[in-house]
mmCIF file of C-alpha atoms in Angstrom:
data_model
loop_
_atom_site.group_PDB
_atom_site.id
_atom_site.type_symbol
_atom_site.label_atom_id
_atom_site.label_comp_id
_atom_site.label_asym_id
_atom_site.label_seq_id
_atom_site.Cartn_x
_atom_site.Cartn_y
_atom_site.Cartn_z
ATOM 1 C CA MET A 1 41.031 38.161 22.849
ATOM 2 C CA LYS A 2 43.666 37.020 25.277
ATOM 3 C CA ARG A 3 41.068 35.398 27.409
ATOM 4 C CA ARG A 4 39.659 33.416 24.496
ATOM 5 C CA LYS A 5 43.099 32.133 23.578
ATOM 6 C CA PHE A 6 43.667 31.136 27.154
ATOM 7 C CA LEU A 7 40.376 29.263 27.307
ATOM 8 C CA LEU A 8 41.137 27.533 24.025
ATOM 9 C CA SER A 9 44.511 26.311 25.233
ATOM 10 C CA ILE A 10 42.952 25.038 28.455
ATOM 11 C CA LEU A 11 40.444 23.105 26.334
ATOM 12 C CA GLY A 12 43.283 21.706 24.233
ATOM 13 C CA LEU A 13 45.175 20.568 27.296
ATOM 14 C CA GLY A 14 42.072 18.905 28.661
ATOM 15 C CA VAL A 15 41.487 16.951 25.445
ATOM 16 C CA ALA A 16 45.126 15.834 25.338
ATOM 17 C CA ALA A 17 45.003 14.676 28.940
ATOM 18 C CA ALA A 18 41.862 12.641 28.260
ATOM 19 C CA GLY A 19 43.577 11.058 25.266
ATOM 20 C CA LEU A 20 46.679 10.100 27.191
ATOM 21 C CA GLN A 21 44.760 8.395 29.896
ATOM 22 C CA LEU A 22 44.559 4.784 28.693
ATOM 23 C CA LYS A 23 41.837 3.774 31.081
ATOM 24 C CA VAL A 24 44.186 1.360 32.831
ATOM 25 C CA LYS A 25 43.018 0.258 36.212
ATOM 26 C CA SER A 26 46.536 -0.849 36.909
ATOM 27 C CA SER A 27 47.521 -3.692 39.271
ATOM 28 C CA LYS A 28 43.917 -4.482 40.012
ATOM 29 C CA SER A 29 43.915 -7.087 42.718
ATOM 30 C CA THR A 30 42.742 -10.444 41.423
ATOM 31 C CA LYS A 31 41.346 -13.424 43.235
ATOM 32 C CA PRO A 32 42.897 -16.732 42.191
ATOM 33 C CA ALA A 33 40.209 -19.193 41.176
ATOM 34 C CA TYR A 34 42.350 -22.303 40.748
ATOM 35 C CA LEU A 35 45.095 -24.221 42.489
ATOM 36 C CA PHE A 36 47.474 -26.864 41.172
ATOM 37 C CA PHE A 37 48.793 -29.564 43.469
ATOM 38 C CA VAL A 38 51.659 -31.922 42.663
ATOM 39 C CA ASP A 39 52.166 -34.942 44.881
ATOM 40 C CA VAL A 40 55.680 -36.052 44.123
ATOM 41 C CA THR A 41 55.274 -39.119 46.330
ATOM 42 C CA LYS A 42 52.854 -40.500 43.724
ATOM 43 C CA CYS A 43 54.608 -39.649 40.452
ATOM 44 C CA ILE A 44 55.884 -42.697 38.532
ATOM 45 C CA GLY A 45 57.417 -40.692 35.674
ATOM 46 C CA CYS A 46 55.302 -42.422 33.012
ATOM 47 C CA GLY A 47 55.239 -39.203 30.973
ATOM 48 C CA ARG A 48 51.601 -39.463 29.895
ATOM 49 C CA CYS A 49 51.080 -35.877 31.084
ATOM 50 C CA VAL A 50 53.820 -34.541 28.805
ATOM 51 C CA ILE A 51 52.296 -36.284 25.771
ATOM 52 C CA ALA A 52 48.724 -35.272 26.548
ATOM 53 C CA CYS A 53 49.806 -31.674 27.107
ATOM 54 C CA LYS A 54 51.618 -31.479 23.798
ATOM 55 C CA ILE A 55 48.645 -32.843 21.891
ATOM 56 C CA GLU A 56 45.954 -30.880 23.696
ATOM 57 C CA ASN A 57 47.868 -27.617 23.351
ATOM 58 C CA ASP A 58 49.515 -28.093 19.943
ATOM 59 C CA VAL A 59 53.003 -27.908 21.431
ATOM 60 C CA PRO A 60 55.659 -28.872 18.840
ATOM 61 C CA LEU A 61 56.868 -32.440 19.355
ATOM 62 C CA GLU A 62 60.595 -31.664 19.204
ATOM 63 C CA PRO A 63 62.306 -32.476 22.496
ATOM 64 C CA ILE A 64 63.067 -28.868 23.405
ATOM 65 C CA TYR A 65 59.568 -27.411 23.519
ATOM 66 C CA PHE A 66 57.475 -28.091 26.596
ATOM 67 C CA ARG A 67 54.579 -26.578 28.439
ATOM 68 C CA THR A 68 54.985 -29.230 31.089
ATOM 69 C CA TRP A 69 57.818 -31.690 31.635
ATOM 70 C CA ILE A 70 59.192 -34.096 34.246
ATOM 71 C CA GLU A 71 62.588 -33.881 35.903
ATOM 72 C CA ARG A 72 64.316 -36.756 37.663
ATOM 73 C CA TYR A 73 66.074 -35.680 40.854
ATOM 74 C CA THR A 74 68.691 -38.088 42.164
ATOM 75 C CA TRP A 75 70.826 -37.607 45.260
ATOM 76 C CA LEU A 76 74.041 -39.563 45.612
ATOM 77 C CA LYS A 77 75.292 -40.869 48.942
ATOM 78 C CA ASP A 78 78.005 -38.195 48.957
ATOM 79 C CA GLY A 79 75.320 -35.519 48.813
ATOM 80 C CA GLU A 80 75.713 -34.630 45.141
ATOM 81 C CA LEU A 81 72.479 -33.849 43.281
ATOM 82 C CA LYS A 82 71.876 -34.955 39.688
ATOM 83 C CA VAL A 83 68.917 -33.737 37.673
ATOM 84 C CA ASP A 84 68.013 -35.092 34.248
ATOM 85 C CA SER A 85 65.023 -34.891 31.960
ATOM 86 C CA PRO A 86 65.541 -36.865 28.733
ATOM 87 C CA ASN A 87 63.023 -35.529 26.201
ATOM 88 C CA GLY A 88 61.252 -33.818 29.095
ATOM 89 C CA GLY A 89 59.988 -37.195 30.248
ATOM 90 C CA PHE A 90 57.845 -37.498 27.087
ATOM 91 C CA GLY A 91 56.516 -41.048 27.178
ATOM 92 C CA GLY A 92 58.471 -41.927 30.304
ATOM 93 C CA PHE A 93 62.090 -42.427 31.291
ATOM 94 C CA GLU A 94 63.414 -45.192 29.080
ATOM 95 C CA THR A 95 66.785 -45.345 30.753
ATOM 96 C CA GLU A 96 66.574 -46.329 34.403
ATOM 97 C CA ILE A 97 68.709 -44.144 36.642
ATOM 98 C CA THR A 98 70.638 -47.239 37.766
ATOM 99 C CA GLU A 99 71.883 -47.600 34.183
ATOM 100 C CA ILE A 100 73.388 -44.116 34.411
ATOM 101 C CA LEU A 101 74.643 -44.146 38.003
ATOM 102 C CA GLU A 102 75.851 -46.949 40.236
ATOM 103 C CA LYS A 103 72.937 -48.361 42.154
ATOM 104 C CA ASP A 104 74.650 -48.392 45.531
ATOM 105 C CA GLU A 105 75.798 -44.795 45.097
ATOM 106 C CA ILE A 106 72.207 -43.603 44.958
ATOM 107 C CA GLU A 107 70.748 -42.214 48.151
ATOM 108 C CA LYS A 108 67.297 -41.450 46.783
ATOM 109 C CA SER A 109 65.578 -40.496 43.568
ATOM 110 C CA TYR A 110 62.195 -39.203 42.512
ATOM 111 C CA PHE A 111 60.340 -37.516 39.678
ATOM 112 C CA VAL A 112 59.284 -33.872 39.816
ATOM 113 C CA PRO A 113 56.661 -32.725 37.305
ATOM 114 C CA LYS A 114 57.151 -29.099 36.282
ATOM 115 C CA LEU A 115 54.781 -26.587 34.716
ATOM 116 C CA CYS A 116 53.973 -22.893 34.835
ATOM 117 C CA ASN A 117 53.487 -21.766 38.420
ATOM 118 C CA GLN A 118 50.990 -19.034 37.455
ATOM 119 C CA CYS A 119 52.714 -16.747 39.956
ATOM 120 C CA GLU A 120 50.757 -14.203 41.923
ATOM 121 C CA GLU A 121 53.609 -11.773 41.182
ATOM 122 C CA PRO A 122 54.674 -12.872 37.687
ATOM 123 C CA PRO A 123 58.062 -11.435 36.655
ATOM 124 C CA CYS A 124 57.303 -12.324 33.022
ATOM 125 C CA VAL A 125 54.328 -9.967 32.999
ATOM 126 C CA GLN A 126 56.346 -7.157 34.535
ATOM 127 C CA VAL A 127 58.984 -7.223 31.803
ATOM 128 C CA CYS A 128 56.670 -7.486 28.785
ATOM 129 C CA PRO A 129 57.097 -4.216 26.882
ATOM 130 C CA VAL A 130 53.811 -4.400 24.957
ATOM 131 C CA GLY A 131 51.285 -5.942 27.332
ATOM 132 C CA ALA A 132 51.112 -9.227 25.419
ATOM 133 C CA THR A 133 51.486 -11.366 28.514
ATOM 134 C CA PHE A 134 49.260 -10.681 31.462
ATOM 135 C CA LYS A 135 47.457 -12.147 34.429
ATOM 136 C CA THR A 136 43.722 -12.699 33.997
ATOM 137 C CA GLU A 137 41.218 -11.773 36.661
ATOM 138 C CA ASP A 138 41.000 -15.412 37.722
ATOM 139 C CA GLY A 139 44.751 -15.517 38.222
ATOM 140 C CA VAL A 140 46.151 -17.311 35.155
ATOM 141 C CA VAL A 141 49.071 -15.863 33.197
ATOM 142 C CA LEU A 142 48.388 -15.939 29.452
ATOM 143 C CA VAL A 143 50.134 -14.846 26.251
ATOM 144 C CA ASP A 144 48.260 -12.913 23.579
ATOM 145 C CA GLU A 145 49.656 -14.502 20.422
ATOM 146 C CA LYS A 146 48.296 -11.713 18.232
ATOM 147 C CA TYR A 147 50.133 -9.052 20.176
ATOM 148 C CA CYS A 148 53.391 -10.714 21.254
ATOM 149 C CA ILE A 149 56.421 -9.366 19.402
ATOM 150 C CA GLY A 150 58.688 -12.281 20.332
ATOM 151 C CA CYS A 151 61.289 -10.178 22.142
ATOM 152 C CA ARG A 152 62.079 -12.998 24.633
ATOM 153 C CA TYR A 153 62.264 -10.767 27.705
ATOM 154 C CA CYS A 154 59.698 -12.949 29.452
ATOM 155 C CA ILE A 155 61.707 -16.081 28.730
ATOM 156 C CA GLN A 156 64.694 -14.486 30.445
ATOM 157 C CA ALA A 157 62.567 -13.279 33.326
ATOM 158 C CA CYS A 158 60.882 -16.591 34.186
ATOM 159 C CA PRO A 159 62.813 -18.233 37.047
ATOM 160 C CA TYR A 160 61.211 -21.600 36.249
ATOM 161 C CA GLY A 161 62.067 -21.866 32.558
ATOM 162 C CA ALA A 162 58.408 -22.301 31.718
ATOM 163 C CA ARG A 163 58.433 -20.372 28.442
ATOM 164 C CA TYR A 164 59.747 -20.947 24.944
ATOM 165 C CA ILE A 165 59.411 -19.331 21.536
ATOM 166 C CA TYR A 166 56.975 -21.229 19.326
ATOM 167 C CA PRO A 167 58.933 -22.516 16.310
ATOM 168 C CA SER A 168 57.775 -22.540 12.704
ATOM 169 C CA SER A 169 57.605 -26.355 12.813
ATOM 170 C CA GLY A 170 54.645 -26.149 15.204
ATOM 171 C CA PRO A 171 51.109 -26.906 14.026
ATOM 172 C CA VAL A 172 49.591 -23.514 14.947
ATOM 173 C CA LYS A 173 50.907 -21.027 12.402
ATOM 174 C CA SER A 174 49.512 -17.948 14.138
ATOM 175 C CA ARG A 175 51.647 -18.751 17.181
ATOM 176 C CA VAL A 176 54.975 -18.934 15.334
ATOM 177 C CA GLY A 177 57.586 -16.585 16.760
ATOM 178 C CA THR A 178 55.599 -15.727 19.885
ATOM 179 C CA ALA A 179 56.195 -16.790 23.471
ATOM 180 C CA ASP A 180 54.269 -19.895 24.516
ATOM 181 C CA LYS A 181 53.704 -21.436 27.914
ATOM 182 C CA CYS A 182 51.439 -23.558 30.070
ATOM 183 C CA THR A 183 48.030 -21.964 30.664
ATOM 184 C CA TRP A 184 46.793 -24.681 33.034
ATOM 185 C CA CYS A 185 44.730 -25.558 29.940
ATOM 186 C CA TYR A 186 42.789 -22.313 30.228
ATOM 187 C CA HIS A 187 40.476 -23.445 27.425
ATOM 188 C CA ARG A 188 39.538 -26.490 29.516
ATOM 189 C CA ILE A 189 39.351 -25.077 33.031
ATOM 190 C CA ARG A 190 37.086 -22.268 31.869
ATOM 191 C CA LYS A 191 34.716 -24.996 30.654
ATOM 192 C CA GLY A 192 34.920 -26.710 34.039
ATOM 193 C CA LEU A 193 37.234 -29.466 32.758
ATOM 194 C CA GLU A 194 40.523 -30.429 34.369
ATOM 195 C CA PRO A 195 43.795 -29.702 32.550
ATOM 196 C CA ALA A 196 44.896 -32.437 30.136
ATOM 197 C CA CYS A 197 47.900 -33.491 32.245
ATOM 198 C CA VAL A 198 45.701 -33.925 35.302
ATOM 199 C CA LYS A 199 43.156 -35.869 33.292
ATOM 200 C CA VAL A 200 45.637 -38.499 32.107
ATOM 201 C CA CYS A 201 47.725 -38.758 35.279
ATOM 202 C CA PRO A 202 47.218 -42.385 36.342
ATOM 203 C CA THR A 203 48.272 -42.008 39.970
ATOM 204 C CA GLY A 204 46.803 -38.687 41.085
ATOM 205 C CA ALA A 205 50.225 -37.064 41.300
ATOM 206 C CA ARG A 206 48.760 -34.055 39.545
ATOM 207 C CA GLN A 207 45.619 -32.554 40.982
ATOM 208 C CA PHE A 208 43.640 -29.511 40.037
ATOM 209 C CA ILE A 209 41.318 -27.631 42.336
ATOM 210 C CA PHE A 210 38.592 -25.211 41.341
ATOM 211 C CA LEU A 211 38.550 -22.788 44.266
ATOM 212 C CA ASP A 212 35.288 -21.151 43.199
ATOM 213 C CA SER A 213 33.630 -24.491 43.648
ATOM 214 C CA GLU A 214 30.114 -23.273 44.396
ATOM 215 C CA ASP A 215 28.849 -24.559 41.097
ATOM 216 C CA GLN A 216 31.540 -27.250 41.051
ATOM 217 C CA ASP A 217 31.564 -30.587 42.778
ATOM 218 C CA SER A 218 32.028 -30.372 46.521
ATOM 219 C CA ALA A 219 34.674 -33.063 45.944
ATOM 220 C CA TYR A 220 37.059 -30.188 45.277
ATOM 221 C CA LYS A 221 36.401 -28.793 48.738
ATOM 222 C CA THR A 222 37.265 -32.136 50.344
ATOM 223 C CA LYS A 223 40.396 -32.357 48.192
ATOM 224 C CA LEU A 224 41.477 -28.883 49.235
ATOM 225 C CA GLN A 225 40.841 -29.714 52.869
ATOM 226 C CA LYS A 226 43.039 -32.813 52.574
ATOM 227 C CA ILE A 227 45.835 -30.901 50.857
ATOM 228 C CA LYS A 228 45.785 -28.149 53.468
ATOM 229 C CA GLN A 229 46.298 -30.722 56.216
ATOM 230 C CA LEU A 230 49.506 -32.039 54.630
ATOM 231 C CA LYS A 231 52.740 -31.166 56.394
ATOM 232 C CA GLY A 232 55.647 -29.969 54.292
ATOM 233 C CA LEU A 233 53.899 -28.325 51.350
ATOM 234 C CA ARG A 234 56.357 -26.315 49.303
ATOM 235 C CA THR A 235 56.531 -24.026 46.305
ATOM 236 C CA LEU A 236 59.489 -23.724 43.966
ATOM 237 C CA LYS A 237 62.001 -20.926 44.590
ATOM 238 C CA PRO A 238 59.888 -19.143 47.221
ATOM 239 C CA GLU A 239 62.807 -16.755 47.818
ATOM 240 C CA MET A 240 62.150 -15.157 44.411
ATOM 241 C CA GLY A 241 58.996 -13.546 45.790
ATOM 242 C CA THR A 242 56.936 -14.657 42.818
ATOM 243 C CA LYS A 243 54.293 -16.387 44.977
ATOM 244 C CA PRO A 244 53.806 -19.520 42.838
ATOM 245 C CA LYS A 245 50.401 -21.194 42.803
ATOM 246 C CA VAL A 246 51.632 -24.742 42.189
ATOM 247 C CA LEU A 247 51.923 -26.519 45.533
ATOM 248 C CA TYR A 248 54.343 -29.421 45.825
ATOM 249 C CA TYR A 249 54.182 -32.200 48.348
ATOM 250 C CA GLY A 250 57.121 -34.480 49.087
ATOM 251 C CA ILE A 251 59.966 -32.416 47.654
ATOM 252 C CA ASP A 252 63.173 -31.377 49.397
ATOM 253 C CA SER A 253 64.207 -27.752 49.652
ATOM 254 C CA ASP A 254 66.917 -28.204 47.018
ATOM 255 C CA VAL A 255 64.326 -29.013 44.338
ATOM 256 C CA ARG A 256 64.210 -25.797 42.359
ATOM 257 C CA MET B 1 52.523 38.676 17.301
ATOM 258 C CA ARG B 2 48.941 37.609 17.051
ATOM 259 C CA LYS B 3 49.533 35.657 13.850
ATOM 260 C CA VAL B 4 52.310 33.539 15.343
ATOM 261 C CA SER B 5 50.308 32.362 18.316
ATOM 262 C CA THR B 6 47.390 31.304 16.102
ATOM 263 C CA ARG B 7 49.811 29.174 14.125
ATOM 264 C CA ILE B 8 51.117 27.586 17.260
ATOM 265 C CA LEU B 9 47.585 26.857 18.292
ATOM 266 C CA ILE B 10 46.801 25.227 14.937
ATOM 267 C CA LEU B 11 49.972 23.151 15.137
ATOM 268 C CA TYR B 12 49.043 22.160 18.612
ATOM 269 C CA PHE B 13 45.601 20.918 17.653
ATOM 270 C CA ALA B 14 46.995 19.142 14.610
ATOM 271 C CA GLY B 15 49.369 17.338 16.997
ATOM 272 C CA VAL B 16 46.512 16.285 19.216
ATOM 273 C CA ILE B 17 44.534 14.972 16.240
ATOM 274 C CA ILE B 18 47.506 13.015 14.922
ATOM 275 C CA PHE B 19 48.014 11.537 18.372
ATOM 276 C CA PHE B 20 44.418 10.313 18.462
ATOM 277 C CA ALA B 21 44.606 8.964 14.940
ATOM 278 C CA LEU B 22 47.796 7.013 15.681
ATOM 279 C CA ARG B 23 46.417 5.751 18.942
ATOM 280 C CA ALA B 24 43.257 4.515 17.249
ATOM 281 C CA VAL B 25 45.363 2.588 14.746
ATOM 282 C CA LEU B 26 48.078 1.283 17.057
ATOM 283 C CA VAL B 27 46.184 0.322 20.199
ATOM 284 C CA PRO B 28 44.045 -2.725 19.430
ATOM 285 C CA PRO B 29 40.385 -2.824 20.445
ATOM 286 C CA THR B 30 39.671 -3.933 24.023
ATOM 287 C CA PHE B 31 43.220 -3.081 25.083
ATOM 288 C CA GLY B 32 43.215 -1.637 28.577
ATOM 289 C CA GLU B 33 39.586 -2.483 29.339
ATOM 290 C CA VAL B 34 40.561 -4.517 32.361
ATOM 291 C CA GLY B 35 44.314 -4.207 32.589
ATOM 292 C CA TRP B 36 47.394 -3.538 30.515
ATOM 293 C CA TYR B 37 46.403 -6.132 27.912
ATOM 294 C CA ARG B 38 43.951 -6.908 25.120
ATOM 295 C CA ASN B 39 40.917 -8.132 26.991
ATOM 296 C CA ALA B 40 39.510 -10.006 23.971
ATOM 297 C CA SER B 41 42.462 -12.400 23.987
ATOM 298 C CA VAL B 42 41.245 -13.934 27.265
ATOM 299 C CA GLU B 43 38.110 -15.220 25.556
ATOM 300 C CA GLU B 44 40.060 -16.170 22.448
ATOM 301 C CA ILE B 45 42.250 -18.476 24.528
ATOM 302 C CA ALA B 46 39.359 -19.734 26.669
ATOM 303 C CA GLY B 47 37.487 -20.586 23.473
ATOM 304 C CA LEU B 48 40.128 -22.880 21.973
ATOM 305 C CA GLU B 49 38.932 -26.385 21.067
ATOM 306 C CA THR B 50 39.700 -29.184 23.488
ATOM 307 C CA LYS B 51 40.893 -32.510 22.079
ATOM 308 C CA ILE B 52 39.811 -34.947 24.754
ATOM 309 C CA GLY B 53 36.753 -37.161 24.356
ATOM 310 C CA GLU B 54 35.496 -37.006 27.903
ATOM 311 C CA GLU B 55 34.822 -40.267 29.733
ATOM 312 C CA TYR B 56 31.072 -40.190 29.763
ATOM 313 C CA ARG B 57 31.192 -40.423 25.994
ATOM 314 C CA CYS B 58 33.278 -43.593 26.025
ATOM 315 C CA PHE B 59 30.748 -45.019 28.453
ATOM 316 C CA ASN B 60 27.925 -44.427 25.982
ATOM 317 C CA CYS B 61 29.324 -46.902 23.486
ATOM 318 C CA HIS B 62 31.735 -49.113 25.433
ATOM 319 C CA GLY B 63 29.597 -50.154 28.365
ATOM 320 C CA ASN B 64 31.368 -53.484 28.881
ATOM 321 C CA GLU B 65 34.836 -52.020 29.145
ATOM 322 C CA PHE B 66 33.495 -49.249 31.314
ATOM 323 C CA ALA B 67 31.807 -51.710 33.674
ATOM 324 C CA GLU B 68 34.969 -53.783 34.076
ATOM 325 C CA TRP B 69 37.125 -50.714 34.487
ATOM 326 C CA SER B 70 34.917 -49.111 37.111
ATOM 327 C CA VAL B 71 35.483 -51.948 39.603
ATOM 328 C CA GLY B 72 39.109 -52.771 38.739
ATOM 329 C CA GLU B 73 42.482 -51.589 39.996
ATOM 330 C CA HIS B 74 42.757 -49.248 37.022
ATOM 331 C CA ARG B 75 39.547 -47.378 37.812
ATOM 332 C CA ASN B 76 41.406 -44.205 38.754
ATOM 333 C CA ILE B 77 43.100 -44.100 35.366
ATOM 334 C CA SER B 78 41.076 -42.314 32.721
ATOM 335 C CA CYS B 79 40.378 -44.094 29.428
ATOM 336 C CA GLU B 80 42.351 -41.294 27.706
ATOM 337 C CA SER B 81 45.497 -42.199 29.600
ATOM 338 C CA CYS B 82 45.691 -45.622 27.918
ATOM 339 C CA HIS B 83 43.826 -44.927 24.672
ATOM 340 C CA GLY B 84 44.683 -41.339 23.774
ATOM 341 C CA LEU B 85 42.653 -38.156 23.709
ATOM 342 C CA LEU B 86 40.330 -39.586 21.015
ATOM 343 C CA LYS B 87 37.916 -36.697 20.664
ATOM 344 C CA SER B 88 37.487 -37.314 16.961
ATOM 345 C CA HIS B 89 36.708 -40.988 17.655
ATOM 346 C CA ALA B 90 34.226 -40.220 20.425
ATOM 347 C CA GLU B 91 32.417 -37.839 18.107
ATOM 348 C CA ASN B 92 32.566 -40.165 15.161
ATOM 349 C CA PRO B 93 33.402 -43.852 15.801
ATOM 350 C CA GLU B 94 34.435 -44.246 12.168
ATOM 351 C CA GLU B 95 37.557 -42.320 13.152
ATOM 352 C CA THR B 96 40.400 -44.429 14.403
ATOM 353 C CA ALA B 97 40.546 -45.286 18.094
ATOM 354 C CA TYR B 98 44.253 -46.035 17.891
ATOM 355 C CA ASP B 99 46.104 -43.002 19.116
ATOM 356 C CA GLU B 100 49.674 -42.870 17.877
ATOM 357 C CA PHE B 101 51.172 -41.576 21.134
ATOM 358 C CA LEU B 102 49.176 -42.848 24.069
ATOM 359 C CA SER B 103 47.587 -46.158 23.089
ATOM 360 C CA LEU B 104 48.948 -49.682 22.957
ATOM 361 C CA LYS B 105 49.869 -48.890 19.342
ATOM 362 C CA ALA B 106 52.525 -46.443 20.495
ATOM 363 C CA PHE B 107 54.462 -49.370 21.977
ATOM 364 C CA ASN B 108 56.103 -52.371 20.397
ATOM 365 C CA SER B 109 54.208 -54.828 22.550
ATOM 366 C CA SER B 110 51.773 -55.064 25.416
ATOM 367 C CA ILE B 111 54.772 -55.839 27.624
ATOM 368 C CA GLU B 112 56.303 -52.447 26.867
ATOM 369 C CA PHE B 113 52.929 -50.805 27.251
ATOM 370 C CA CYS B 114 52.323 -52.181 30.741
ATOM 371 C CA LEU B 115 55.928 -51.704 31.819
ATOM 372 C CA SER B 116 55.767 -48.027 30.834
ATOM 373 C CA CYS B 117 53.923 -47.676 34.123
ATOM 374 C CA HIS B 118 54.772 -50.863 36.022
ATOM 375 C CA GLY B 119 58.462 -51.257 35.194
ATOM 376 C CA VAL B 120 60.786 -51.354 38.195
ATOM 377 C CA SER B 121 62.521 -48.094 39.034
ATOM 378 C CA VAL B 122 64.265 -46.723 42.111
ATOM 379 C CA SER B 123 62.785 -43.326 41.280
ATOM 380 C CA LYS B 124 59.218 -44.583 41.668
ATOM 381 C CA PRO B 125 57.357 -44.537 44.964
ATOM 382 C CA GLU B 126 57.840 -47.900 46.683
ATOM 383 C CA SER B 127 54.118 -48.371 47.203
ATOM 384 C CA PHE B 128 53.484 -48.446 43.456
ATOM 385 C CA PRO B 129 53.174 -52.041 42.111
ATOM 386 C CA GLN B 130 56.258 -52.664 39.969
ATOM 387 C CA VAL B 131 57.153 -55.866 38.183
ATOM 388 C CA SER B 132 60.586 -56.881 37.039
ATOM 389 C CA VAL B 133 61.326 -58.891 33.919
ATOM 390 C CA GLU B 134 61.166 -62.086 35.972
ATOM 391 C CA HIS B 135 57.413 -61.628 36.417
ATOM 392 C CA ASN B 136 56.966 -62.255 32.748
ATOM 393 C CA LYS B 137 59.486 -62.129 29.954
ATOM 394 C CA TYR B 138 57.837 -63.754 26.974
ATOM 395 C CA TRP B 139 54.114 -63.681 27.299
ATOM 396 C CA ASP B 140 51.692 -61.000 26.410
ATOM 397 C CA CYS B 141 50.694 -59.386 29.719
ATOM 398 C CA LEU B 142 47.121 -59.376 28.412
ATOM 399 C CA ARG B 143 47.136 -63.156 28.418
ATOM 400 C CA CYS B 144 46.813 -63.188 32.177
ATOM 401 C CA HIS B 145 45.610 -59.655 32.969
ATOM 402 C CA ASN B 146 42.567 -57.826 31.696
ATOM 403 C CA PRO B 147 43.761 -54.248 31.115
ATOM 404 C CA HIS B 148 40.485 -52.872 32.417
ATOM 405 C CA ASN B 149 40.422 -54.996 35.521
ATOM 406 C CA PRO B 150 43.944 -56.393 35.913
ATOM 407 C CA VAL B 151 43.453 -58.366 39.119
ATOM 408 C CA GLY B 152 39.918 -59.638 39.195
ATOM 409 C CA GLY B 153 38.907 -59.521 35.546
ATOM 410 C CA GLU B 154 38.760 -62.260 32.958
ATOM 411 C CA SER B 155 41.410 -61.605 30.375
#
């Protein structure tokens, strides 16, 4: 009798253990399949990318919601740094910087397009309590709008300010109240198309590279080769250890 | 003595069953298949509709503009950049081709339209062709420049 009871409890324990195990192959190493390159020395701040992004991705038009935006960095002769981004650069910068600051005070000024860095080590994914934001096997960080509870931890965790909570004024009702962010136009790149912002960029300041380019144009290989030869490639806030996948060319170290 | 332990055992199994039942309800399908997330959402996002009418489609119906554009100074700018995403138009030409945000219609005049890229700014790279108001204050830029081939083209 005792023996049977013992065997039964062992069986019970075994079943419970199998149930607890959620079949998570945790922190599976992924191989990034895409790379984003921003050449700041080409950006004219026309803001077409911000518009195209909002339309392509149903981002609300109010000036506080952006998946991508442009910042204007201006250094004064005395070393002071000013950063502004009226309406995120939507449709360009109507007010010239010389109308805001004295022209002969300005040392230099340029535009810096910003978007999600699709970090290799995304802090936003680490803090999500429910597993609604995650990194795909091809290396893009996405948000599951059906599962997100809108707790805003990820918004706090992102060092780049790339996330916002989708407001009820937005066109996609199922997304209301959930975290939203740039996906590098995941619905386009998976079809072999470039992200919307890259598509409309008139100067080639934004470039997108398919790293798995076997079935893609070999033009991407040449592009990658060219980018790799550039001196002074940077990522934003490298000290955070997030390993961003957006490479910037032509920015100073105080661009953050 | 014997009775008590049977009860515990029953309670125990009931607990296990409730756990499974709750788990089946609370954990969505495909969760945890690949990682700590709902695997189906990857394809849901990848399957979203795009809104851009890709260039080859414009070419099908607007051969003249395409031919001018492909040899002009604006050849690296996609049609969408100046005309809007226009997927609905490319699929059905009855639909308007005048995008409210990206086309000429989004601006008060062709002057504003062209200057949205070519206006002078200290923040722009010096190598980018910029024109100040002196270049042309009153006339429609399109009077002298063909938007598809601004230097060589007939306007």
